CSV table of N, CA and C in Angstrom, one decimal:
chain,number,residue,atom,x,y,z
A,1,UNK,N,0.3,-18.6,14.2
A,1,UNK,CA,0.5,-18.8,12.8
A,1,UNK,C,-0.1,-17.8,12.0
A,2,UNK,N,0.6,-17.4,10.9
A,2,UNK,CA,0.1,-16.4,10.0
A,2,UNK,C,0.1,-17.1,8.6
A,3,UNK,N,-0.9,-16.9,7.8
A,3,UNK,CA,-0.9,-17.4,6.4
A,3,UNK,C,-1.2,-16.2,5.5
A,4,UNK,N,-0.6,-16.3,4.3
A,4,UNK,CA,-0.9,-15.4,3.2
A,4,UNK,C,-1.4,-16.2,2.1
A,5,UNK,N,-2.6,-16.0,1.6
A,5,UNK,CA,-3.2,-16.8,0.5
A,5,UNK,C,-3.5,-15.9,-0.7
A,6,UNK,N,-2.8,-16.2,-1.8
A,6,UNK,CA,-3.0,-15.4,-3.0
A,6,UNK,C,-4.0,-16.0,-3.9
A,7,UNK,N,-4.6,-15.2,-4.7
A,7,UNK,CA,-5.6,-15.7,-5.8
A,7,UNK,C,-5.6,-14.7,-6.9
A,8,UNK,N,-6.1,-15.1,-8.0
A,8,UNK,CA,-6.3,-14.2,-9.2
A,8,UNK,C,-5.3,-14.4,-10.3
A,9,UNK,N,-4.4,-15.3,-10.2
A,9,UNK,CA,-3.4,-15.4,-11.3
A,9,UNK,C,-4.1,-16.2,-12.5
A,10,UNK,N,-3.4,-16.3,-13.6
A,10,UNK,CA,-3.9,-17.1,-14.7
A,10,UNK,C,-3.2,-16.7,-16.0
A,11,UNK,N,-3.9,-17.1,-17.1
A,11,UNK,CA,-3.4,-16.8,-18.4
A,11,UNK,C,-4.2,-15.6,-19.0
A,12,UNK,N,-3.5,-14.7,-19.6
A,12,UNK,CA,-4.1,-13.5,-20.2
A,12,UNK,C,-3.4,-13.1,-21.4
A,13,UNK,N,-4.1,-12.5,-22.4
A,13,UNK,CA,-3.4,-12.1,-23.6
A,13,UNK,C,-2.7,-10.8,-23.4
A,14,UNK,N,-1.7,-10.5,-24.2
A,14,UNK,CA,-1.1,-9.2,-24.1
A,14,UNK,C,-2.1,-8.0,-24.2
A,15,UNK,N,-1.9,-7.0,-23.3
A,15,UNK,CA,-2.9,-5.9,-23.3
A,15,UNK,C,-4.0,-6.1,-22.3
A,16,UNK,N,-4.1,-7.3,-21.8
A,16,UNK,CA,-5.2,-7.7,-20.9
A,16,UNK,C,-5.0,-7.2,-19.5
A,17,UNK,N,-5.9,-7.6,-18.6
A,17,UNK,CA,-5.8,-7.2,-17.2
A,17,UNK,C,-6.1,-8.4,-16.3
A,18,UNK,N,-5.5,-8.3,-15.1
A,18,UNK,CA,-5.7,-9.3,-14.1
A,18,UNK,C,-5.7,-8.6,-12.7
A,19,UNK,N,-6.4,-9.1,-11.8
A,19,UNK,CA,-6.3,-8.6,-10.4
A,19,UNK,C,-6.0,-9.7,-9.4
A,20,UNK,N,-4.9,-9.5,-8.8
A,20,UNK,CA,-4.4,-10.4,-7.8
A,20,UNK,C,-4.8,-10.0,-6.4
A,21,UNK,N,-5.1,-11.0,-5.5
A,21,UNK,CA,-5.5,-10.7,-4.1
A,21,UNK,C,-4.6,-11.5,-3.2
A,22,UNK,N,-4.4,-11.0,-2.0
A,22,UNK,CA,-3.6,-11.7,-1.0
A,22,UNK,C,-4.2,-11.4,0.3
A,23,UNK,N,-4.8,-12.4,1.0
A,23,UNK,CA,-5.4,-12.3,2.3
A,23,UNK,C,-4.6,-12.9,3.4
A,24,UNK,N,-4.3,-12.1,4.4
A,24,UNK,CA,-3.6,-12.5,5.5
A,24,UNK,C,-4.6,-13.0,6.6
A,25,UNK,N,-4.2,-14.1,7.3
A,25,UNK,CA,-5.1,-14.6,8.4
A,25,UNK,C,-4.2,-15.2,9.4
A,26,UNK,N,-4.8,-15.4,10.6
A,26,UNK,CA,-4.1,-16.0,11.7
A,26,UNK,C,-3.9,-15.1,12.9
A,27,UNK,N,-2.9,-15.3,13.7
A,27,UNK,CA,-2.7,-14.5,14.9
A,27,UNK,C,-2.0,-13.1,14.5
A,28,UNK,N,-2.8,-12.2,14.1
A,28,UNK,CA,-2.3,-10.9,13.6
A,28,UNK,C,-2.7,-9.8,14.6
A,29,UNK,N,-1.6,-9.1,15.0
A,29,UNK,CA,-1.8,-8.0,15.9
A,29,UNK,C,-2.0,-6.7,15.0
A,30,UNK,N,-1.1,-6.6,14.1
A,30,UNK,CA,-1.1,-5.5,13.1
A,30,UNK,C,-0.3,-5.8,11.9
A,31,UNK,N,-0.7,-5.2,10.8
A,31,UNK,CA,0.0,-5.4,9.5
A,31,UNK,C,0.7,-4.1,9.1
A,32,UNK,N,1.9,-4.1,8.9
A,32,UNK,CA,2.7,-2.9,8.5
A,32,UNK,C,2.6,-2.9,7.0
A,33,UNK,N,3.8,-3.0,6.3
A,33,UNK,CA,3.8,-2.9,4.9
A,33,UNK,C,3.3,-4.2,4.2
A,34,UNK,N,2.8,-4.1,3.0
A,34,UNK,CA,2.5,-5.2,2.2
A,34,UNK,C,3.0,-5.0,0.8
A,35,UNK,N,3.3,-6.1,0.1
A,35,UNK,CA,3.8,-5.9,-1.2
A,35,UNK,C,3.7,-7.1,-2.1
A,36,UNK,N,4.0,-6.9,-3.3
A,36,UNK,CA,4.0,-8.0,-4.3
A,36,UNK,C,5.4,-8.0,-4.9
A,37,UNK,N,5.9,-9.2,-5.0
A,37,UNK,CA,7.1,-9.5,-5.7
A,37,UNK,C,6.8,-10.5,-6.9
A,38,UNK,N,7.8,-10.6,-7.8
A,38,UNK,CA,7.6,-11.6,-8.9
A,38,UNK,C,9.0,-12.2,-9.2
A,39,UNK,N,8.9,-13.4,-9.7
A,39,UNK,CA,10.1,-14.1,-10.1
A,39,UNK,C,9.8,-14.9,-11.4
A,40,UNK,N,10.5,-14.5,-12.4
A,40,UNK,CA,10.4,-15.1,-13.7
A,40,UNK,C,11.5,-16.2,-13.8
A,41,UNK,N,11.3,-17.2,-14.7
A,41,UNK,CA,12.3,-18.3,-14.8
A,41,UNK,C,13.7,-17.7,-15.1
A,42,UNK,N,14.6,-18.2,-14.4
A,42,UNK,CA,16.0,-17.8,-14.6
A,42,UNK,C,16.4,-16.4,-14.1
A,43,UNK,N,15.4,-15.7,-13.5
A,43,UNK,CA,15.7,-14.3,-13.0
A,43,UNK,C,15.5,-14.3,-11.5
A,44,UNK,N,16.1,-13.2,-10.9
A,44,UNK,CA,15.9,-13.0,-9.5
A,44,UNK,C,14.6,-12.5,-9.1
A,45,UNK,N,14.1,-12.7,-7.9
A,45,UNK,CA,12.9,-12.1,-7.4
A,45,UNK,C,13.0,-10.6,-7.4
A,46,UNK,N,12.0,-9.9,-7.8
A,46,UNK,CA,12.0,-8.5,-7.8
A,46,UNK,C,10.8,-7.9,-7.2
A,47,UNK,N,10.9,-6.7,-6.6
A,47,UNK,CA,9.8,-6.0,-6.0
A,47,UNK,C,9.0,-5.4,-7.2
A,48,UNK,N,7.7,-5.7,-7.1
A,48,UNK,CA,6.8,-5.1,-8.1
A,48,UNK,C,6.1,-3.9,-7.6
A,49,UNK,N,5.5,-4.0,-6.4
A,49,UNK,CA,4.8,-2.8,-5.8
A,49,UNK,C,4.8,-3.0,-4.3
A,50,UNK,N,4.6,-1.9,-3.6
A,50,UNK,CA,4.7,-2.0,-2.1
A,50,UNK,C,3.8,-0.9,-1.6
A,51,UNK,N,3.1,-1.2,-0.5
A,51,UNK,CA,2.2,-0.2,0.1
A,51,UNK,C,2.3,-0.2,1.6
A,52,UNK,N,2.5,0.9,2.2
A,52,UNK,CA,2.6,1.0,3.7
A,52,UNK,C,1.3,0.9,4.4
A,53,UNK,N,1.3,0.9,5.7
A,53,UNK,CA,0.0,0.8,6.4
A,53,UNK,C,-0.7,2.1,6.3
A,54,UNK,N,0.0,3.2,5.9
A,54,UNK,CA,-0.7,4.5,5.7
A,54,UNK,C,-1.1,4.7,4.3
A,55,UNK,N,-0.8,3.7,3.4
A,55,UNK,CA,-1.3,3.8,2.0
A,55,UNK,C,-0.3,4.4,1.1
A,56,UNK,N,0.9,4.7,1.5
A,56,UNK,CA,2.0,5.2,0.6
A,56,UNK,C,2.4,4.0,-0.3
A,57,UNK,N,2.5,4.3,-1.6
A,57,UNK,CA,2.9,3.2,-2.5
A,57,UNK,C,4.2,3.5,-3.2
A,58,UNK,N,4.7,2.4,-3.7
A,58,UNK,CA,6.0,2.4,-4.5
A,58,UNK,C,5.9,1.3,-5.5
A,59,UNK,N,6.4,1.6,-6.7
A,59,UNK,CA,6.3,0.7,-7.8
A,59,UNK,C,7.7,0.5,-8.5
A,60,UNK,N,7.9,-0.7,-9.1
A,60,UNK,CA,9.0,-0.9,-10.0
A,60,UNK,C,8.8,0.0,-11.2
A,61,UNK,N,9.9,0.5,-11.8
A,61,UNK,CA,9.7,1.4,-13.0
A,61,UNK,C,9.0,0.6,-14.1
A,62,UNK,N,9.2,-0.7,-14.2
A,62,UNK,CA,8.7,-1.4,-15.3
A,62,UNK,C,7.2,-1.6,-15.3
A,63,UNK,N,6.6,-1.3,-14.1
A,63,UNK,CA,5.1,-1.4,-14.0
A,63,UNK,C,4.4,-0.1,-13.7
A,64,UNK,N,5.1,0.9,-13.5
A,64,UNK,CA,4.5,2.2,-13.2
A,64,UNK,C,3.5,2.6,-14.3
A,65,UNK,N,2.3,3.1,-13.9
A,65,UNK,CA,1.3,3.5,-14.9
A,65,UNK,C,0.5,2.3,-15.4
A,66,UNK,N,0.9,1.1,-15.1
A,66,UNK,CA,0.1,-0.1,-15.5
A,66,UNK,C,-0.5,-0.9,-14.4
A,67,UNK,N,0.2,-0.9,-13.3
A,67,UNK,CA,-0.2,-1.7,-12.1
A,67,UNK,C,-0.6,-0.7,-11.0
A,68,UNK,N,-1.5,-1.2,-10.2
A,68,UNK,CA,-2.0,-0.4,-9.0
A,68,UNK,C,-2.1,-1.3,-7.8
A,69,UNK,N,-1.4,-1.0,-6.7
A,69,UNK,CA,-1.5,-1.7,-5.5
A,69,UNK,C,-2.4,-1.0,-4.6
A,70,UNK,N,-3.2,-1.8,-3.8
A,70,UNK,CA,-4.1,-1.2,-2.8
A,70,UNK,C,-4.3,-2.2,-1.7
A,71,UNK,N,-4.9,-1.8,-0.6
A,71,UNK,CA,-5.2,-2.7,0.5
A,71,UNK,C,-6.5,-2.3,1.2
A,72,UNK,N,-7.0,-3.4,1.8
A,72,UNK,CA,-8.2,-3.2,2.6
A,72,UNK,C,-7.8,-3.7,4.0
A,73,UNK,N,-7.6,-2.7,4.8
A,73,UNK,CA,-7.1,-3.1,6.2
A,73,UNK,C,-8.1,-3.9,7.0
A,74,UNK,N,-9.4,-3.6,6.8
A,74,UNK,CA,-10.4,-4.3,7.5
A,74,UNK,C,-10.4,-5.8,7.1
A,75,UNK,N,-10.0,-6.1,5.9
A,75,UNK,CA,-10.0,-7.5,5.4
A,75,UNK,C,-8.6,-8.1,5.5
A,76,UNK,N,-7.6,-7.3,5.9
A,76,UNK,CA,-6.2,-7.8,5.9
A,76,UNK,C,-5.8,-8.3,4.5
A,77,UNK,N,-6.2,-7.5,3.5
A,77,UNK,CA,-6.0,-8.0,2.1
A,77,UNK,C,-5.3,-6.9,1.3
A,78,UNK,N,-4.4,-7.4,0.5
A,78,UNK,CA,-3.7,-6.5,-0.5
A,78,UNK,C,-4.0,-6.9,-1.9
A,79,UNK,N,-4.2,-6.0,-2.8
A,79,UNK,CA,-4.6,-6.3,-4.2
A,79,UNK,C,-3.5,-5.7,-5.1
A,80,UNK,N,-3.4,-6.3,-6.3
A,80,UNK,CA,-2.6,-5.8,-7.4
A,80,UNK,C,-3.4,-5.8,-8.6
A,81,UNK,N,-3.8,-4.7,-9.1
A,81,UNK,CA,-4.5,-4.5,-10.3
A,81,UNK,C,-3.5,-4.3,-11.4
A,82,UNK,N,-3.5,-5.3,-12.4
A,82,UNK,CA,-2.5,-5.2,-13.4
A,82,UNK,C,-3.2,-5.0,-14.8
A,83,UNK,N,-2.8,-4.0,-15.5
A,83,UNK,CA,-3.4,-3.7,-16.8
A,83,UNK,C,-2.3,-3.5,-17.8
A,84,UNK,N,-2.7,-3.5,-19.1
A,84,UNK,CA,-1.8,-3.4,-20.2
A,84,UNK,C,-0.7,-4.4,-20.0
A,85,UNK,N,-1.0,-5.7,-19.7
A,85,UNK,CA,0.0,-6.7,-19.4
A,85,UNK,C,0.8,-7.0,-20.7
A,86,UNK,N,2.1,-7.3,-20.4
A,86,UNK,CA,3.0,-7.6,-21.5
A,86,UNK,C,3.6,-9.0,-21.2
A,87,UNK,N,4.1,-9.6,-22.3
A,87,UNK,CA,4.7,-11.0,-22.1
A,87,UNK,C,5.8,-11.0,-21.0
A,88,UNK,N,6.5,-9.9,-20.9
A,88,UNK,CA,7.6,-9.8,-19.9
A,88,UNK,C,7.1,-9.7,-18.5
A,89,UNK,N,5.8,-9.6,-18.3
A,89,UNK,CA,5.2,-9.6,-16.9
A,89,UNK,C,5.0,-11.0,-16.5
A,90,UNK,N,5.2,-12.0,-17.3
A,90,UNK,CA,5.0,-13.4,-17.0
A,90,UNK,C,5.9,-13.8,-15.9
A,91,UNK,N,5.4,-14.3,-14.8
A,91,UNK,CA,6.2,-14.7,-13.6
A,91,UNK,C,5.3,-15.3,-12.6
A,92,UNK,N,5.9,-15.8,-11.5
A,92,UNK,CA,5.2,-16.2,-10.3
A,92,UNK,C,5.1,-14.9,-9.4
A,93,UNK,N,3.9,-14.5,-9.1
A,93,UNK,CA,3.8,-13.3,-8.2
A,93,UNK,C,3.5,-13.8,-6.8
A,94,UNK,N,4.3,-13.2,-5.9
A,94,UNK,CA,4.3,-13.6,-4.5
A,94,UNK,C,4.0,-12.4,-3.6
A,95,UNK,N,3.1,-12.7,-2.7
A,95,UNK,CA,2.7,-11.6,-1.7
A,95,UNK,C,3.6,-11.6,-0.5
A,96,UNK,N,3.9,-10.5,0.0
A,96,UNK,CA,4.7,-10.3,1.2
A,96,UNK,C,4.0,-9.4,2.2
A,97,UNK,N,4.1,-9.6,3.5
A,97,UNK,CA,3.5,-8.7,4.5
A,97,UNK,C,4.4,-8.7,5.7
A,98,UNK,N,4.6,-7.5,6.3
A,98,UNK,CA,5.3,-7.4,7.5
A,98,UNK,C,4.3,-7.3,8.6
A,99,UNK,N,4.3,-8.3,9.5
A,99,UNK,CA,3.2,-8.5,10.4
A,99,UNK,C,3.7,-8.6,11.8
A,100,UNK,N,3.0,-7.9,12.7
A,100,UNK,CA,3.2,-8.1,14.1
A,100,UNK,C,2.2,-9.1,14.7
A,101,UNK,N,2.7,-10.1,15.3
A,101,UNK,CA,1.8,-11.1,15.9
A,101,UNK,C,1.5,-10.8,17.4
A,102,UNK,N,2.3,-9.9,18.0
A,102,UNK,CA,2.1,-9.3,19.3
A,102,UNK,C,3.0,-8.1,19.4
A,103,UNK,N,2.8,-7.3,20.4
A,103,UNK,CA,3.7,-6.1,20.6
A,103,UNK,C,5.1,-6.5,20.6
A,104,UNK,N,5.9,-5.9,19.8
A,104,UNK,CA,7.3,-6.1,19.8
A,104,UNK,C,7.8,-7.2,18.9
A,105,UNK,N,6.9,-8.0,18.3
A,105,UNK,CA,7.3,-9.1,17.5
A,105,UNK,C,6.9,-8.9,16.1
A,106,UNK,N,7.8,-8.7,15.2
A,106,UNK,CA,7.5,-8.4,13.8
A,106,UNK,C,8.3,-9.3,12.9
A,107,UNK,N,7.6,-9.9,11.9
A,107,UNK,CA,8.2,-10.8,11.0
A,107,UNK,C,7.7,-10.6,9.6
A,108,UNK,N,8.5,-11.0,8.6
A,108,UNK,CA,8.0,-11.0,7.2
A,108,UNK,C,7.4,-12.3,6.9
A,109,UNK,N,6.3,-12.3,6.2
A,109,UNK,CA,5.6,-13.5,5.8
A,109,UNK,C,5.4,-13.5,4.3
A,110,UNK,N,5.4,-14.7,3.7
A,110,UNK,CA,5.3,-14.8,2.2
A,110,UNK,C,4.1,-15.8,1.9
A,111,UNK,N,3.5,-15.4,0.8
A,111,UNK,CA,2.5,-16.3,0.3
A,111,UNK,C,3.2,-17.4,-0.6
A,112,UNK,N,2.3,-18.3,-1.1
A,112,UNK,CA,2.9,-19.4,-1.9
A,112,UNK,C,3.1,-19.1,-3.3
A,113,UNK,N,2.6,-18.0,-3.8
A,113,UNK,CA,2.8,-17.5,-5.1
A,113,UNK,C,1.7,-17.9,-6.1
A,114,UNK,N,1.4,-17.1,-7.1
A,114,UNK,CA,0.4,-17.4,-8.1
A,114,UNK,C,1.0,-17.1,-9.4
A,115,UNK,N,0.8,-18.0,-10.4
A,115,UNK,CA,1.4,-17.8,-11.7
A,115,UNK,C,0.6,-16.8,-12.6
A,116,UNK,N,1.3,-15.9,-13.2
A,116,UNK,CA,0.7,-15.0,-14.2
A,116,UNK,C,1.4,-15.3,-15.5
A,117,UNK,N,0.7,-15.6,-16.5
A,117,UNK,CA,1.2,-15.9,-17.8
A,117,UNK,C,0.6,-14.9,-18.8
A,118,UNK,N,1.4,-14.2,-19.5
A,118,UNK,CA,0.9,-13.2,-20.5
A,118,UNK,C,1.3,-13.8,-21.9
A,119,UNK,N,0.4,-14.2,-22.7
A,119,UNK,CA,0.7,-14.9,-23.9
A,119,UNK,C,-0.5,-14.9,-24.9
A,120,UNK,N,-0.2,-14.8,-26.1
A,120,UNK,CA,-1.3,-14.9,-27.1
A,120,UNK,C,-1.4,-16.3,-27.6
């Protein structure tokens, strides 16, 4: 069993910052890519940021320059530092990880999501 547990969401004023964390635990052989998605009410889930096992990153155009994704491989944890937050960043943020539980077995795992609300 593999679990992804997110933390760090909450209510923040426009222009503020938040840092999300997502820790993977369980029967993990290796973790490949990790990423953050978000889903706002009435909208489809969208990729926010993605980081490979080698540290290569990719961002949605809407968050470039404001959000930074990073990972600590020793802790099996991925972070999302969000700055200059806007009301349109309000959404449930969900962590994703591509994890091998043993050689040759790779699956995508999802966290439960954490609410981020940007409002004055």
